[in-house]
Coordinates of C-alpha atoms in Angstrom, one line a residue:
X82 CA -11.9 0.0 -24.9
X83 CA -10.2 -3.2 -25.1
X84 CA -8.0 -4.3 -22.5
X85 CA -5.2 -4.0 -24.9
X86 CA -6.7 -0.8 -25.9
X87 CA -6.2 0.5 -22.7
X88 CA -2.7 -0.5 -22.6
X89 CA -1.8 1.1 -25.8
X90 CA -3.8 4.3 -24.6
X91 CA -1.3 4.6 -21.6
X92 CA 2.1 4.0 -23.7
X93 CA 0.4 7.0 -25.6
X94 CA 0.8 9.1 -22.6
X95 CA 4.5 9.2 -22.7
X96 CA 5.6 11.8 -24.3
X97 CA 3.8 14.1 -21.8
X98 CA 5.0 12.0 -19.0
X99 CA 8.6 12.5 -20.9
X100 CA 8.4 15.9 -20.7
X101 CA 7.7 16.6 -17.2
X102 CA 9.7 13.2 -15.5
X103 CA 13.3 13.1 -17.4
X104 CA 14.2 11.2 -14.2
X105 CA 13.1 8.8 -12.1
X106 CA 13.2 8.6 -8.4
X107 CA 16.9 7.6 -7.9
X108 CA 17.8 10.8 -10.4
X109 CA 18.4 8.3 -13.2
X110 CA 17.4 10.1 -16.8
X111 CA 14.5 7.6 -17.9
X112 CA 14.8 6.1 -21.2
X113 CA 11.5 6.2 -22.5
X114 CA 12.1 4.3 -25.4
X115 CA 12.3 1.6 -23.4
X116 CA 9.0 1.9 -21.4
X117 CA 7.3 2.3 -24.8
X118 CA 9.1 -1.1 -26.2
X119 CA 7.4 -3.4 -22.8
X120 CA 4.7 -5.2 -23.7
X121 CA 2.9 -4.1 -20.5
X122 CA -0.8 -6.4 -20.7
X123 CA 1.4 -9.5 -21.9
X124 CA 4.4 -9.6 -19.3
X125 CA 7.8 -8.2 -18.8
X126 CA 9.3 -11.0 -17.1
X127 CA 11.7 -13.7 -18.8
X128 CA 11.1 -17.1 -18.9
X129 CA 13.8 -19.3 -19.1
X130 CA 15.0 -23.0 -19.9
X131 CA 15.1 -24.8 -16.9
X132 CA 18.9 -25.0 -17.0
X133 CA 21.0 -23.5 -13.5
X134 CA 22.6 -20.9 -15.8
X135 CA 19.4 -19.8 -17.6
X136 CA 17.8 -19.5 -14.2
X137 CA 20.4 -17.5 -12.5
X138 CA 19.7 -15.2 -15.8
X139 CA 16.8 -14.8 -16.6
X140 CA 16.3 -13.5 -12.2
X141 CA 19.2 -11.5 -13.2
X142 CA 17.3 -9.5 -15.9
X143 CA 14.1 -9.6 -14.1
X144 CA 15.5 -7.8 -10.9
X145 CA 17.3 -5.1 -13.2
X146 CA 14.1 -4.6 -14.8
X147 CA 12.4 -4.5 -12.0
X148 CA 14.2 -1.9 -10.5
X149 CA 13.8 0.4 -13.7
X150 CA 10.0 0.1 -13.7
X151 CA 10.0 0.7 -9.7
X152 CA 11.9 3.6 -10.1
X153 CA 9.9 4.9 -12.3
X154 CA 6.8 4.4 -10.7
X155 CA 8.0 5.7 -7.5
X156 CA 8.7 9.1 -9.4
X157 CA 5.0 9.4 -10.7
X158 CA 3.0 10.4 -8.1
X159 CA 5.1 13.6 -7.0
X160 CA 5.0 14.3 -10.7
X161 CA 1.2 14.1 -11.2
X162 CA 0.6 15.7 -8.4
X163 CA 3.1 19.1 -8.7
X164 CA 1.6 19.2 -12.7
X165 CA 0.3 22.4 -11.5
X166 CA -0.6 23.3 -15.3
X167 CA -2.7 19.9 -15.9
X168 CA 0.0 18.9 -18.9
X169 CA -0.5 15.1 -17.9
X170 CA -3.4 14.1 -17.9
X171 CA -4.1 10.9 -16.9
X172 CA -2.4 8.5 -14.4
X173 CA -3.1 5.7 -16.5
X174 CA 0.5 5.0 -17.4
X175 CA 1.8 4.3 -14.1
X176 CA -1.0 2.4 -13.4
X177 CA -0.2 0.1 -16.7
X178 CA 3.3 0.4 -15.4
X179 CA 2.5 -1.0 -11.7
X180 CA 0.4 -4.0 -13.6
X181 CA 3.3 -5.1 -15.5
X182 CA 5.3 -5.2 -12.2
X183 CA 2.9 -7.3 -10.2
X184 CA 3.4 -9.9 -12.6
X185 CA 7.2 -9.5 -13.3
X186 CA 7.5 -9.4 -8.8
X187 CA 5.4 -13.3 -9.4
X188 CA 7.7 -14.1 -12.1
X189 CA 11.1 -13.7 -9.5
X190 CA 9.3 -15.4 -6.9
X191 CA 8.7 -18.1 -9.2
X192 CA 12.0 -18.1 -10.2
X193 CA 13.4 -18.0 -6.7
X194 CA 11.4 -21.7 -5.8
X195 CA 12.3 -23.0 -8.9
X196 CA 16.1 -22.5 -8.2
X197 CA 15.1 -23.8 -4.9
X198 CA 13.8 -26.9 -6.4
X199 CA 17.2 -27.4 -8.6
X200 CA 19.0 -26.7 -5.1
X201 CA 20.9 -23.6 -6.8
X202 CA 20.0 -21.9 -3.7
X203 CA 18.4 -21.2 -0.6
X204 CA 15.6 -18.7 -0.1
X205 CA 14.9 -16.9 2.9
X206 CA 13.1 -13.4 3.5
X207 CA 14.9 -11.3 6.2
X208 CA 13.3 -7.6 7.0
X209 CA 15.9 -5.2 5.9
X210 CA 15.6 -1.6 6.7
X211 CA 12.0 -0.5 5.5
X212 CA 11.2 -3.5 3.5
X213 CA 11.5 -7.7 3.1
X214 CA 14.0 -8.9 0.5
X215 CA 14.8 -12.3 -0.5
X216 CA 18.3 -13.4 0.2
X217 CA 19.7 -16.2 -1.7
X218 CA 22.7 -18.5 0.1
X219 CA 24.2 -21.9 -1.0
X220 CA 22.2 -25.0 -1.1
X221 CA 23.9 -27.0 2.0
X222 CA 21.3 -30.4 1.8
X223 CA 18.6 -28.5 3.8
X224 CA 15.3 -27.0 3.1
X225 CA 14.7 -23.4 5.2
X226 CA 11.0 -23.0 6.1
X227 CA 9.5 -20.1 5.2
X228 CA 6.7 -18.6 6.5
X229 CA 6.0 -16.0 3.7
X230 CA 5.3 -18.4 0.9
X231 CA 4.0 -21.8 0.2
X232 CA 5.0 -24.7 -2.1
X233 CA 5.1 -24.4 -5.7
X234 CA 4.9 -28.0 -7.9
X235 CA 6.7 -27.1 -11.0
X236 CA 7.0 -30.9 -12.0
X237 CA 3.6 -31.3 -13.1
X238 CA 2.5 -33.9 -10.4
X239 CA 0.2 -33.6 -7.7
X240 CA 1.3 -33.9 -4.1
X241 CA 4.2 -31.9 -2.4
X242 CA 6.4 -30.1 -4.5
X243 CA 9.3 -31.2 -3.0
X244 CA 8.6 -35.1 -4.2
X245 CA 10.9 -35.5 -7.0
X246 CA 13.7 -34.2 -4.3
X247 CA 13.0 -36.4 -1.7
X248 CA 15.5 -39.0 -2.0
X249 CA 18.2 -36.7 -2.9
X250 CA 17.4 -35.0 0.5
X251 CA 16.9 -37.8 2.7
X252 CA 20.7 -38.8 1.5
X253 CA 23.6 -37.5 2.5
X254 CA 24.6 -35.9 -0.8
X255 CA 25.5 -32.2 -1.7
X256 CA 23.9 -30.1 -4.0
X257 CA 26.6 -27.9 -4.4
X258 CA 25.7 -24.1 -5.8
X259 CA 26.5 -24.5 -9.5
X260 CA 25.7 -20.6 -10.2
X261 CA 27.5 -17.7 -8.9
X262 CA 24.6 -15.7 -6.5
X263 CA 26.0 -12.3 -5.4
X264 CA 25.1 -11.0 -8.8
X265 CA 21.4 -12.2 -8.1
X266 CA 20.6 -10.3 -4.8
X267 CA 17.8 -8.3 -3.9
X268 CA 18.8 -5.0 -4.0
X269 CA 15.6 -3.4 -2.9
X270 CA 16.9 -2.6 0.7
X271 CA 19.3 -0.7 -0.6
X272 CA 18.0 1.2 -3.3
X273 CA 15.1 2.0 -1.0
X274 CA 18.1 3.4 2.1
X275 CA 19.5 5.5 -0.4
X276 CA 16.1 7.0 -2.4
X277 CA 15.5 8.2 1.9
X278 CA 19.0 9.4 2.7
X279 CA 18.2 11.8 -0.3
X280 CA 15.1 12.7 0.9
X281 CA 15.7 13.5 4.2
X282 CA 19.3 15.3 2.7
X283 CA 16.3 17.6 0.2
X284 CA 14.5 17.8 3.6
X285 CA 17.3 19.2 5.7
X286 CA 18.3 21.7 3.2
X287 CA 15.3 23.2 3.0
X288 CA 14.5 23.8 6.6
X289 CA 17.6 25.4 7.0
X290 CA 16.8 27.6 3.9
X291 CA 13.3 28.2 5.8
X292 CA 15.0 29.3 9.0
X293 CA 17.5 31.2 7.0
X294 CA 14.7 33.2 5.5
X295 CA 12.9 33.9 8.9
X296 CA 15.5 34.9 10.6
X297 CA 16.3 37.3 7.9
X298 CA 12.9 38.5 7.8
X299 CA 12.9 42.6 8.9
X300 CA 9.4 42.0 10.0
X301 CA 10.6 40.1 13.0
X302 CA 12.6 43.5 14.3
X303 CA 9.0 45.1 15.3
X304 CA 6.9 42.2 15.9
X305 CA 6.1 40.8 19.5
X306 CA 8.7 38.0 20.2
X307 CA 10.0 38.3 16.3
X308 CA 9.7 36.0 13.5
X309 CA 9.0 32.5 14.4
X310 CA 11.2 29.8 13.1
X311 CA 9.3 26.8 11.0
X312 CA 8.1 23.4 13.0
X313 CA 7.7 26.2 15.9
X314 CA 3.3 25.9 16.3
X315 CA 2.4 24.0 19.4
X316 CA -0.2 21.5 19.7
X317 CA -3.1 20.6 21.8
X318 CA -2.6 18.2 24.7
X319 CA -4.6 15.6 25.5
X320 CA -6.5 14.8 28.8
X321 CA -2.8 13.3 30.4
X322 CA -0.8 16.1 29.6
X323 CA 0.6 14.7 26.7
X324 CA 1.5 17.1 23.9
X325 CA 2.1 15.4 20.5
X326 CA 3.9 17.7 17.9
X327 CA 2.0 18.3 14.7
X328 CA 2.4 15.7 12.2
X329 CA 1.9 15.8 8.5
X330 CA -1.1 13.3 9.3
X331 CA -2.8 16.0 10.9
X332 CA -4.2 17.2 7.4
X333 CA -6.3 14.0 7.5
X334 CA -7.9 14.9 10.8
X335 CA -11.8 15.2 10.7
X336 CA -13.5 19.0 11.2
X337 CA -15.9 19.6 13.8
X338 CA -18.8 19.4 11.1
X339 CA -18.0 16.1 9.3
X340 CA -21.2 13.7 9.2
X341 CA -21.4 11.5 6.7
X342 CA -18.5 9.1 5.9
X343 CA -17.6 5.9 3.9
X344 CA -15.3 3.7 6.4
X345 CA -13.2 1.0 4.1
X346 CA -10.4 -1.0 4.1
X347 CA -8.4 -3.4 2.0
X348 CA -6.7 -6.5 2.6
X349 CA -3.6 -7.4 0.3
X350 CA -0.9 -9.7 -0.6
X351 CA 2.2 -7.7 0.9
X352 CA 2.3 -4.0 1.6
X353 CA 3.6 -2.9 -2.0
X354 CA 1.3 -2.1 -4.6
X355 CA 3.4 -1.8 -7.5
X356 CA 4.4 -5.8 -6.4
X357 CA 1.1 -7.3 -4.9
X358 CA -2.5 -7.4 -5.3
X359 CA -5.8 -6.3 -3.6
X360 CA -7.6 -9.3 -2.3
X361 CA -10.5 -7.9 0.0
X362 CA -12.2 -4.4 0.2
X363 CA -15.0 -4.4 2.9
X364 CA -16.5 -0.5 3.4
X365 CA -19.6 0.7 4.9
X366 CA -21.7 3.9 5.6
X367 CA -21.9 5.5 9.2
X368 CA -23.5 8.7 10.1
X369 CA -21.1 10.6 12.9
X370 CA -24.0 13.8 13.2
X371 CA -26.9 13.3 11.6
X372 CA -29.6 10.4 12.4
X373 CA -29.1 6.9 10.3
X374 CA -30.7 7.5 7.2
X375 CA -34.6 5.7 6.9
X376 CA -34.9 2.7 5.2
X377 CA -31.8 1.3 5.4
X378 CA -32.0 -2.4 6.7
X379 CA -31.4 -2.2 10.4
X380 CA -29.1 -5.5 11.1
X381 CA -26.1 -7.1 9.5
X382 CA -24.5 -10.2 10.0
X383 CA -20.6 -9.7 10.7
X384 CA -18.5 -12.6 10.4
X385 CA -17.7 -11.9 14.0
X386 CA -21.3 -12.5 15.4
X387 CA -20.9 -10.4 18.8
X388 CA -20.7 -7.1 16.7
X389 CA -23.6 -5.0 16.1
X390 CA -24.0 -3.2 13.1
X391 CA -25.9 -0.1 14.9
X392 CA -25.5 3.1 13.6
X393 CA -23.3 1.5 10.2
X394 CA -25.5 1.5 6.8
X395 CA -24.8 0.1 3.2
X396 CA -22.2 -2.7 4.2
X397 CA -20.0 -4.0 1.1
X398 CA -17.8 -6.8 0.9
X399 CA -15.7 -7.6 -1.8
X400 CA -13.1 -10.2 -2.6
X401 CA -10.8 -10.6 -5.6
X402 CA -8.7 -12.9 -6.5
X403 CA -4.7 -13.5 -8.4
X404 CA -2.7 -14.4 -11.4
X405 CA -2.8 -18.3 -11.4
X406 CA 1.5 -17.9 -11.0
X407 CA 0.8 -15.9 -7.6
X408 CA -1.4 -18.6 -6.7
X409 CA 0.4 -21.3 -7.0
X410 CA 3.3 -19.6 -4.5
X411 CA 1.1 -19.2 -2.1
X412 CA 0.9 -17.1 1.1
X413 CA 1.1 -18.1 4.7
X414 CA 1.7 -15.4 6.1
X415 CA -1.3 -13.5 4.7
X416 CA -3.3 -17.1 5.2
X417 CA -2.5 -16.8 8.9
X418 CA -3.0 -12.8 9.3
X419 CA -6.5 -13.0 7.3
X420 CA -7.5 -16.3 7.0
X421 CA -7.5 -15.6 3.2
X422 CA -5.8 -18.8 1.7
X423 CA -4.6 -17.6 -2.1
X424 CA -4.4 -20.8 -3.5
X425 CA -7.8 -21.0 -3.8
X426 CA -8.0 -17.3 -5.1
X427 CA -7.0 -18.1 -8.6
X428 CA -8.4 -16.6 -11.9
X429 CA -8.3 -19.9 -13.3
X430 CA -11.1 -20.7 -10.3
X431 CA -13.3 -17.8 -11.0
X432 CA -11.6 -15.3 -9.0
X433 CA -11.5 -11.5 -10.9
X434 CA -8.4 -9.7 -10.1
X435 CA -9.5 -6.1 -9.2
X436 CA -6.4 -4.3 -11.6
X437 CA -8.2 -6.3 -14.0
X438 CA -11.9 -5.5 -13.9
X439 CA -12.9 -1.7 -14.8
X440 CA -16.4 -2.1 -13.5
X441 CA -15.7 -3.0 -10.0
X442 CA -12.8 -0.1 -10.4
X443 CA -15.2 2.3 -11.1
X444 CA -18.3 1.3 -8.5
X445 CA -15.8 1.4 -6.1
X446 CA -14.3 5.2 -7.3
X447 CA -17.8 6.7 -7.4
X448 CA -18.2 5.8 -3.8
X449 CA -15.3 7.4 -2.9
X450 CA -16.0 10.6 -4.2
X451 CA -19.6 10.7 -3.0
X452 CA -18.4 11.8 0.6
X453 CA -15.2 11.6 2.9
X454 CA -14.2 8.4 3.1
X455 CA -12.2 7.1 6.1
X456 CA -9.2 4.5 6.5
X457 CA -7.2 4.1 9.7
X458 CA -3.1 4.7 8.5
X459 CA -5.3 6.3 4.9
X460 CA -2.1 6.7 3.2
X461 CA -1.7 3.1 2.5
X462 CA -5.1 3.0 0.8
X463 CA -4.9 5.9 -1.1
X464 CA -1.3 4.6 -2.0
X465 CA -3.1 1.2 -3.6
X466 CA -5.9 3.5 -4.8
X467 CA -3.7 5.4 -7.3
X468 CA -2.0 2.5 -9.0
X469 CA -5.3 0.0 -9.0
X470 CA -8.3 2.5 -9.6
X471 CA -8.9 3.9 -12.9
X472 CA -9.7 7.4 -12.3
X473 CA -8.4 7.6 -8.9
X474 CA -5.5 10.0 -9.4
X475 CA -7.5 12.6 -11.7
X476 CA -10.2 12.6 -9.2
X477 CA -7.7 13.0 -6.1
X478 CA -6.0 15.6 -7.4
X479 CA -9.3 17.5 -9.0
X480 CA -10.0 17.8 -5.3
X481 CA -13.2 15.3 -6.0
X482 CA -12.0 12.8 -3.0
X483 CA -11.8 13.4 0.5
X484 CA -9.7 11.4 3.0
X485 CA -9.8 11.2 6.4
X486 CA -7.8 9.1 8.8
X487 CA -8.5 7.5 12.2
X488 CA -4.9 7.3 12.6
X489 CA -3.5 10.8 13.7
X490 CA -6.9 11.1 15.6
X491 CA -5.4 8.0 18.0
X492 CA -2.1 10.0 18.0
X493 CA -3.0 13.6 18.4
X494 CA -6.7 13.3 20.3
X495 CA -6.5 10.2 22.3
X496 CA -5.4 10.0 26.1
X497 CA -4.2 6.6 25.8
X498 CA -1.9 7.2 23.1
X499 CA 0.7 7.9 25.3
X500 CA 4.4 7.1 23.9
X501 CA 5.9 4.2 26.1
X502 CA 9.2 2.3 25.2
X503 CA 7.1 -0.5 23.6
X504 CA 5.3 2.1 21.2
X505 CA 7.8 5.6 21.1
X506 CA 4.3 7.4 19.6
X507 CA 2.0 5.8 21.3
X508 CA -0.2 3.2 20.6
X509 CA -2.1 3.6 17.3
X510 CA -2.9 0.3 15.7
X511 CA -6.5 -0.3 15.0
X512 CA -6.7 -2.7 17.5
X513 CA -5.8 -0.5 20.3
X514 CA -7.6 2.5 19.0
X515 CA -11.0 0.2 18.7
X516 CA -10.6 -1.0 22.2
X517 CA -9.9 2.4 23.8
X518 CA -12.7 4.1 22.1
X519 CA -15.2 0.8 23.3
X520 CA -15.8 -0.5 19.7
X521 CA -14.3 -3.8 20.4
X522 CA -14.2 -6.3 23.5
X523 CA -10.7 -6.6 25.0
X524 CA -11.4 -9.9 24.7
X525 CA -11.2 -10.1 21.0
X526 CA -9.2 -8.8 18.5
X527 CA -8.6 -6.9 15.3
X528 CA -10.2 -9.0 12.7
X529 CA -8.2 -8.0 9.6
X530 CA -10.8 -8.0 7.4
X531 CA -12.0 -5.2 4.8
X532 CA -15.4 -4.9 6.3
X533 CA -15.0 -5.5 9.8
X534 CA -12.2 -3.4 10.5
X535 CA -13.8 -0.6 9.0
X536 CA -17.2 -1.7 11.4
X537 CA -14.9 -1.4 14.4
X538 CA -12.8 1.6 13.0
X539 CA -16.0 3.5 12.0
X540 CA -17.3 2.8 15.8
X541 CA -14.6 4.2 17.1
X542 CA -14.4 7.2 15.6
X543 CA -18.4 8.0 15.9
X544 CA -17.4 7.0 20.1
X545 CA -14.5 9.2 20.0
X546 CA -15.9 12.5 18.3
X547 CA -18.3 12.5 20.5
X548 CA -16.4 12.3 23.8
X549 CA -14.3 15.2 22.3
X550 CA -17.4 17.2 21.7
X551 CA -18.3 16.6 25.2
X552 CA -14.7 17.9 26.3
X553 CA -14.9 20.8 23.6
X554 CA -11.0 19.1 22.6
X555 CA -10.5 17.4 19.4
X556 CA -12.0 19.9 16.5
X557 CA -13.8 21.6 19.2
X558 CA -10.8 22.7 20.7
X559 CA -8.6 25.9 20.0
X560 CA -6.9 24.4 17.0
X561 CA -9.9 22.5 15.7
X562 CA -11.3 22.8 12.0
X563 CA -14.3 24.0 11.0
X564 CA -16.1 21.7 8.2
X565 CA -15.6 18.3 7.3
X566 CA -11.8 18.2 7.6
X567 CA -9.7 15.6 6.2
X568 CA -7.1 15.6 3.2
X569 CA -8.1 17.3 -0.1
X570 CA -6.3 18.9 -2.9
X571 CA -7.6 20.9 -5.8
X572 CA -6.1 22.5 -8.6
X573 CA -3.4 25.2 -7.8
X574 CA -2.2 28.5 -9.4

C-alpha cells in the first residue's frame, strides 16, 4: 500500500472507532465527520498570508484544531485497549491521527517565530503544571532568548534570521502589538489540569466503592482479622529498612527466571509523541542467565570509549531524521541534552523520518516481540511505540510484547533509592541507577543516547539481579515472580 493508501485505510476505520469512542478524553461527543474530512498525509495546519491579522488566525485555528485531534488521541489507547471483544481492529487511525498533529504542532511553532519576526509578539516557554506551553506577550523592542528553539529565516536569505529586523531593533522604536493575543494562548496546561482532576475524581470514587464493598463483605465476620480494605498488601523492604508501597510499575518488574532481553531506548524531539518525533533508537541484546550466545562478535565500539560491551550482543543504532519545517526551528535544548543538532536532521538532507518508513517500523516491531524487551521509565517508550510503530498496538495487546522496566526495580529493589527531600521516591534516574549498580564511573555521566543508555541500563540490571539473587530479595524474595516477569496483556473474557 501506498502511503496515501494507508491513510485512506485508517479513515476507513472510523466507524468502528465511532462506535466504541462517542467521546474523547475531555467527555466531548467526537464529531467524526470531521476526522473523516482532514486530509491527514497532506497537513491539517493553515497557512496564512503574512499579514498580523491572518497570522493571529490562522494560530487561532490551528490550536483549536489541535486540541480536537489531541483529545482525541488521548482517548484511543484506553479504548483499544478495554475492546475486550476485538471490534477495532487496528490502531492505525490514531496513529494517522498523531502524524497529522506532529506536523500541525511544527506548523504553530512556525507560526509563533513568524509573529515573532513581525514583532506581533513575544515567545517564551514557561513549564506549567505537567507540560511546557508557549506564552505569547506584547512586543516591547526586545528579543527573549529562548533555549527551546532556534532561529528560523523566513525572508529567504541566508544569515541570521533576525537580519531584516536589525535596524528596527537597534533603534529606539516600538513595535506595538497590532493583534489582540489572549484569544491565542496555549491552552494545553489547562486542558491537561482538568483531563487529571477528572481522573483522579473517577479514581477516588472508585476506591471508596472498593472499600464500600469490603467492608460490606459477610466473609470478613469469620475470617482472621476480616476483610482487608484495597491498597492494604505490604511490600518488601530493602537492605535500609525502607519499605516502598506497591506501585502500578511493579507489573513491569522482571521474574526470577527472565534471561534473555532486548535493552532499547529512544531519543526524541520533546516528550509528546502525538507533537514530536523519534530521532535515535539504540538497543542491544544481553543475556541476564544464560551464557552470551557463540558467535556473536565479542567487542563494540561505544561512542563513550571507556565502556565495555561485555556480556551485550547484537548492538543497533539508528537515527532518523524531521520534516524540513521542524528543522528549520531548531532545537537547543535537545542539541545540548544529546548532542543531536536537528537542523542537520532534515528529510530534504537524506534523513528518513521513522513515522514515515514502514520498513524500519516493522524490523524494529519484530524485535520487540522476539523477547522481553527492557526500557528504564518503559512507559514512555511504549507510549511512542503505539502512535509510531505499525503493528505495535495489535501486537501489545495480543499479548505478543513483553515489557519490562529498570525503573520500579531502582524504586522497589534498590538500597539507595531511598526518598530524601531532593528526590521524595528516591533516586531513580538512569544515571543514578547505572552508578549504584557499578555500570557507569561516577566520574561520567548519563550519555542520553539510544544505544548507550540502554549499554549502561542493561549492565545494571544484569549487576543488580544478581546481587538480589545472592540476597534471595528482589524476585527471590517472598513476593517475587516466578518466570520472566514484566508487563503483558492478552486477550480477556
Amino acid at each position: 500500500m501506498t502511503d496515501r493508501a494507508w491513510f485512506d485505510a485508517a479513515k476507513g476505520d472510523i466507524p468502528q472507532w465511532a462506535a466504541s469512542m462517542p467521546k474523547d478524553a475531555d467527555g466531548t461527543t467526537i464529531d467524526w465527520d470531521w476526522v473523516r474530512s482532514l486530509d491527514l498525509a497532506h497537513g491539517v495546519g493553515t497557512i496564512p498570508e503574512s499579514t498580523p491579522q491572518s497570522i493571529h488566525d490562522a494560530l487561532k485555528a490551528d490550536y483549536a484544531t489541535r486540541e480536537h485531534l489531541e483529545s482525541i488521541i488521548a482517548q484511543c489507547n484506553s479504548t483499544f485497549m478495554t475492546d475486550y471483544d476485538r471490534f477495532i481492529g487496528s490502531y492505525r487511525l490514531p496513529r494517522a491521527l498523531a502524524y497529522a498533529n506532529r506536523r500541525l504542532n511544527d506548523n504553530i511553532n512556525t507560526l509563533l517565530h513568524l509573529g515573532e519576526q513581525q514583532h506581533l509578539w513575544v515567545v517564551s516557554r514557561e513549564r506549567r503544571g505537567r507540560t511546557t506551553v508557549a506564552v505569547l506577550r506584547p512586543y516591547s523592542g526586545s528579543r527573549p532568548s529562548n533555549d527551546d528553539q532556534g532561529m528560523l529565516n523566513l525572508s529567504g536569505e541566508t544569515g541570521d534570521a533576525s537580519a531584516g529586523n536589525t535596524a528596527a531593533e537597534n533603534s529606539d522604536v516600538k513595535f506595538p502589538t497590532t493583534v489582540a493575543l489572549d484569544d491565542i494562548q496555549d491552552r494545553t496546561a489547562a486542558i491537561l489540569d482538568a483531563r487529571a482532576e477528572r481522573r483522579k475524581a473517577q479514581r477516588f470514587q472508585k476506591r471508596a466503592g472498593d472499600a464500600a464493598m469490603a467492608r460490606a463483605n459477610l466473609s470478613g465476620a469469620t475470617s482472621p482479622g476480616g476483610a482487608a480494605l484495597p491498597g492494604g498488601a505490604a511490600a518488601s523492604g530493602n537492605a535500609t529498612g525502607h519499605h516502598p508501597k506497591p506501585d502500578w510499575r511493579d507489573a513491569y518488574l522482571p521474574g526470577r527466571d527472565v534471561d534473555a532481553v532486548m535493552g532499547i531506548d529512544i531519543e526524541t524531539t520533546g516528550i509528546d509523541p502525538a507533537r514530536d518525533y523519534i530521532i535515535d533508537v539504540g538497543f542491544e541484546f544481553m543475556n541476564m542467565a544464560s551464557p552470551r550466545p557463540a558467535g556473536e562478535p565479542e567487542t563494540y565500539a561505544y561512542e563513550q570509549g571507556y565502556y565495555a560491551a561485555g556480556d551485550a550482543y547484537g548492538q543497533s543504532r539508528l537515527a532518523f531524521g524531521v520534516p524540513p519545517e521542524n528543522a528549520a526551528l531548531g532545537n537547543a535544548l535537545i542539541a545540548k541534552l544529546t548532542g543531536i543538532d536537528v537542523r542537520g536532521r532534515s528529510s530534504e538532507a537524506g534523513y528518513r523520518l521513522f513515522d514515515e518508513w514502514p520498513q524500519a517500523q516493522a524490523g524494529l516491531l519484530a524485535r520487540l516481540t522476539q523477547q522481553p524487551y527492557v526500557a528504564h521509565n518503559a512507559t514512555f517508550e511504549h507510549s511512542w511505540f503505539m502512535l509510531n510503530v505499525a503493528g505495535y498496538a495489535e501486537s501489545y495487546r495480543a499479548g505478543r510484547i513483553t515489557i519490562i522496566d529498570t525503573l520500579p526495580m531502582s524504586r522497589q529493589w534498590d538500597p539507595g533509592a531511598v526518598p530524601t527531600n531532593e528526590h521524595p521516591y528516591g533516586d531513580s534516574t538512569l544515571d543514578a541507577y547505572a552508578k549504584r549498580q557499578g555500570a557507569l564511573d561516577s566520574a561520567h555521566n548519563e550519555r542520553h543516547l539510544g544505544l548507550e543508555d540502554s549499554h549502561i541500563m542493561l549492565v545494571a540490571m544484569k549487576h543488580h539481579l544478581a546481587a538480589l539473587k545472592a540476597q534471595r530479595k528482589g524476585p527471590w524474595g517472598s513476593t517475587g515472580r516466578a518466570g520472566v516477569g514484566g508487563k503483558s496483556c492478552g486477550r480477556k473474557r
